């Protein structure tokens, strides 16, 4: 994705925010800066605190300690109805007693605009979400996708500084969800408003975001661009959450500033970048390599870096095949993803196999 | 192709099984409601038919003359005494349902929105007055409102009045107060249920769109609880029109309602046909008033948007 020129101005500053319920900490000393005009995702499994954080930004929940500022203004003590944020709820929360137009215009009523201006803004918002002409439709006569668009229009029409989206696509079926991902991304670029998306779907976060914060157990584990998060996860948990990862035990031989040399049983001696958050644990380290970064070597093909083993299992997924390859010396067999255009789906279980890899794809991470 | 061809005949038995299941289900349904249905038929529909039949007959001392006549309805609709009693009954029932709903709404609202884990306890507490008989509750209002009653002694003790007030008991307002108290729980429950059904994220959405507590109540909570308000009004209004115990005990001369007149015709008055005609007239008018109330509230709610 080409990087757009974007303001570096912080829109949301979350500083040391903790939210405790008795002894349980839903959010534990979370700090985060979200820039103006950014499409930012909070990604994590259920119960990781991402929704809690979003609701605190909206004002529906208050931090036990720490501070939240939106556009330089401290939000503590400001009730939800006076914050410059608007929310798209997971259930969409469409008012059942109002039609589409009245739903979208709900927040404008309070602004006491003149009738033509109000109508113009409602029409504009409906056009933005491709619902033109459905204004008189009753709330109960809408499909799931349409309800989602109404919820989006109802928030956008308020021209918030920050739009908060709480798992907005989780109730839609797969096709519609993928279509809405593209549309949401396009919409965000068109309006230029800061979007904060809460999701547990890593592909959704990777496809839509400028940056992602991965959260586990109330803590923010990593904040980075989708590519960085996917390719250079800071620890096993992050790596595991975002798709498959083969973990390889390694022993540190030499450390040299930002890089280090390690010995592995399966992959031999490897020179790799040392991640900033790398935690040293004696001489032991963990390397990871994504299944799609391992490539099957056919017939007599050779590569500078290769490992040899035996296929122990095979899973067919239509466009790709997952091969489980046992490599002598590795404690766990490697998972390999290969596209099916060369016949990976025909490799028999038990066959010997050679795999090529790029040493750069072997990344060191904390346990 | 083969799969479809094989699938088609396989559907047949499934479909017929479903139809027979449906038949047996509706048969089961009828079997389930038949005791209640018979009960209602014998004890509700038949008596109403008997009353309607009587309303077209005449009574000569102890014998019923079964020749068709509309004379009873002429009396029921034109005699000033019955017209006044009917109007008063309707006014009292409207006042009672209004006050009951106005007083019940905040209670239902509190339980639903702030009851927390104790919702069940709150609802249980509301039923406590029903542990004593309706008559006793009416009588206790006599004790409260009477000449030497609790209220008068209290006001005397505080020096607010010099002599006991007779304006408290034996009039229309005593009837309204007593009935409002008696019917409170019946208004709280339907309103509570309709408030419980409101998705709380709707209220959060209203807040998010800029509404403070009052505005979001007026624009979301209240309109969405209209069904509960309507049922509360109907539940209170319809039976109170025909109440005769309360006016008899606390109403005095000014609190007499149509049901007392009807009772008199069936009792001392010994004019069953007139009593029947009064009953049928009251039923018809209550039905119309109930329908009108529903329509008015619904359209008011629609306008409020």
CSV table of N, CA and C in Angstrom, one decimal, chain A residues 55 60 80-81 85-87 89 91 93-98 106-107 109-110 112 154, chain B residues 199 201-213 215-216 219-220 223-224 305:
chain,number,residue,atom,x,y,z
A,55,UNK,N,-14.5,2.3,24.3
A,55,UNK,CA,-15.6,2.9,25.0
A,55,UNK,C,-15.1,4.0,25.9
A,60,UNK,N,-18.1,6.3,27.4
A,60,UNK,CA,-19.0,5.4,28.0
A,60,UNK,C,-18.4,4.7,29.2
A,80,UNK,N,-20.0,11.7,27.5
A,80,UNK,CA,-20.0,11.1,26.1
A,80,UNK,C,-20.7,12.0,25.1
A,81,UNK,N,-21.8,12.7,25.6
A,81,UNK,CA,-22.5,13.5,24.6
A,81,UNK,C,-21.9,14.8,24.2
A,85,UNK,N,-16.3,12.8,19.3
A,85,UNK,CA,-16.2,11.4,18.8
A,85,UNK,C,-17.6,10.9,18.5
A,86,UNK,N,-17.7,10.1,17.5
A,86,UNK,CA,-18.9,9.4,17.2
A,86,UNK,C,-18.6,7.9,17.0
A,87,UNK,N,-19.6,7.1,17.3
A,87,UNK,CA,-19.4,5.6,17.3
A,87,UNK,C,-20.3,4.9,16.4
A,89,UNK,N,-21.8,1.3,16.5
A,89,UNK,CA,-21.9,0.2,17.4
A,89,UNK,C,-21.9,-1.1,16.7
A,91,UNK,N,-23.8,-3.6,17.3
A,91,UNK,CA,-25.2,-4.0,17.0
A,91,UNK,C,-25.8,-3.0,16.1
A,93,UNK,N,-27.2,-0.4,16.6
A,93,UNK,CA,-28.1,0.5,17.4
A,93,UNK,C,-28.9,1.5,16.6
A,94,UNK,N,-29.5,1.0,15.6
A,94,UNK,CA,-30.4,1.8,14.8
A,94,UNK,C,-31.7,2.0,15.5
A,95,UNK,N,-32.2,3.3,15.7
A,95,UNK,CA,-33.4,3.5,16.4
A,95,UNK,C,-34.6,2.9,15.7
A,96,UNK,N,-35.3,1.9,16.3
A,96,UNK,CA,-36.3,1.2,15.6
A,96,UNK,C,-37.5,2.0,15.3
A,97,UNK,N,-37.7,3.1,16.0
A,97,UNK,CA,-39.0,3.8,15.8
A,97,UNK,C,-38.8,5.0,14.8
A,98,UNK,N,-37.6,5.1,14.2
A,98,UNK,CA,-37.3,6.1,13.3
A,98,UNK,C,-37.0,5.5,11.9
A,106,UNK,N,-30.5,12.2,13.4
A,106,UNK,CA,-30.8,12.3,14.9
A,106,UNK,C,-29.9,13.3,15.6
A,107,UNK,N,-28.6,13.2,15.4
A,107,UNK,CA,-27.7,14.1,16.1
A,107,UNK,C,-27.7,15.5,15.6
A,109,UNK,N,-30.4,17.3,14.9
A,109,UNK,CA,-31.6,18.0,15.4
A,109,UNK,C,-31.1,18.9,16.5
A,110,UNK,N,-30.2,18.5,17.3
A,110,UNK,CA,-29.7,19.3,18.5
A,110,UNK,C,-29.0,20.5,18.0
A,112,UNK,N,-29.8,22.5,15.7
A,112,UNK,CA,-30.7,23.5,15.2
A,112,UNK,C,-30.3,24.1,13.9
A,154,UNK,N,-25.0,7.9,10.1
A,154,UNK,CA,-25.5,8.6,11.3
A,154,UNK,C,-24.3,9.2,12.1
B,199,UNK,N,-33.2,-1.9,24.0
B,199,UNK,CA,-31.7,-2.2,23.8
B,199,UNK,C,-30.9,-1.0,24.4
B,201,UNK,N,-27.9,-0.2,24.1
B,201,UNK,CA,-27.0,0.5,23.2
B,201,UNK,C,-27.8,1.6,22.4
B,202,UNK,N,-29.1,1.6,22.3
B,202,UNK,CA,-29.8,2.7,21.7
B,202,UNK,C,-29.6,3.9,22.5
B,203,UNK,N,-29.7,3.8,23.8
B,203,UNK,CA,-29.5,4.9,24.7
B,203,UNK,C,-28.1,5.5,24.6
B,204,UNK,N,-27.1,4.5,24.5
B,204,UNK,CA,-25.7,4.9,24.3
B,204,UNK,C,-25.6,5.7,23.0
B,205,UNK,N,-26.3,5.1,22.0
B,205,UNK,CA,-26.2,5.8,20.6
B,205,UNK,C,-26.7,7.2,20.7
B,206,UNK,N,-27.8,7.4,21.4
B,206,UNK,CA,-28.4,8.7,21.5
B,206,UNK,C,-27.4,9.6,22.3
B,207,UNK,N,-26.8,9.1,23.3
B,207,UNK,CA,-25.8,9.9,24.0
B,207,UNK,C,-24.6,10.3,23.1
B,208,UNK,N,-24.2,9.3,22.3
B,208,UNK,CA,-23.0,9.5,21.4
B,208,UNK,C,-23.4,10.5,20.4
B,209,UNK,N,-24.6,10.6,20.0
B,209,UNK,CA,-25.0,11.6,19.0
B,209,UNK,C,-25.3,13.0,19.7
B,210,UNK,N,-25.0,13.1,21.0
B,210,UNK,CA,-25.1,14.4,21.6
B,210,UNK,C,-26.2,14.7,22.6
B,211,UNK,N,-27.1,13.7,22.8
B,211,UNK,CA,-28.2,13.9,23.7
B,211,UNK,C,-27.8,13.8,25.2
B,212,UNK,N,-28.3,14.7,26.0
B,212,UNK,CA,-28.1,14.6,27.4
B,212,UNK,C,-29.2,13.7,28.0
B,213,UNK,N,-29.3,13.5,29.3
B,213,UNK,CA,-30.2,12.5,29.9
B,213,UNK,C,-31.7,12.8,29.5
B,215,UNK,N,-33.0,14.7,27.0
B,215,UNK,CA,-33.3,14.6,25.6
B,215,UNK,C,-33.4,13.1,25.2
B,216,UNK,N,-32.4,12.3,25.6
B,216,UNK,CA,-32.5,10.9,25.2
B,216,UNK,C,-33.6,10.2,25.8
B,219,UNK,N,-36.5,11.3,23.5
B,219,UNK,CA,-36.4,10.9,22.1
B,219,UNK,C,-36.3,9.4,21.9
B,220,UNK,N,-35.8,8.7,22.9
B,220,UNK,CA,-35.6,7.2,22.7
B,220,UNK,C,-36.4,6.4,23.7
B,223,UNK,N,-40.5,7.1,23.7
B,223,UNK,CA,-41.3,6.6,22.5
B,223,UNK,C,-41.2,5.1,22.5
B,224,UNK,N,-40.1,4.5,22.9
B,224,UNK,CA,-40.0,3.0,22.8
B,224,UNK,C,-40.8,2.3,23.9
B,305,UNK,N,-41.8,12.6,17.5
B,305,UNK,CA,-40.5,12.4,16.8
B,305,UNK,C,-40.1,13.6,16.1
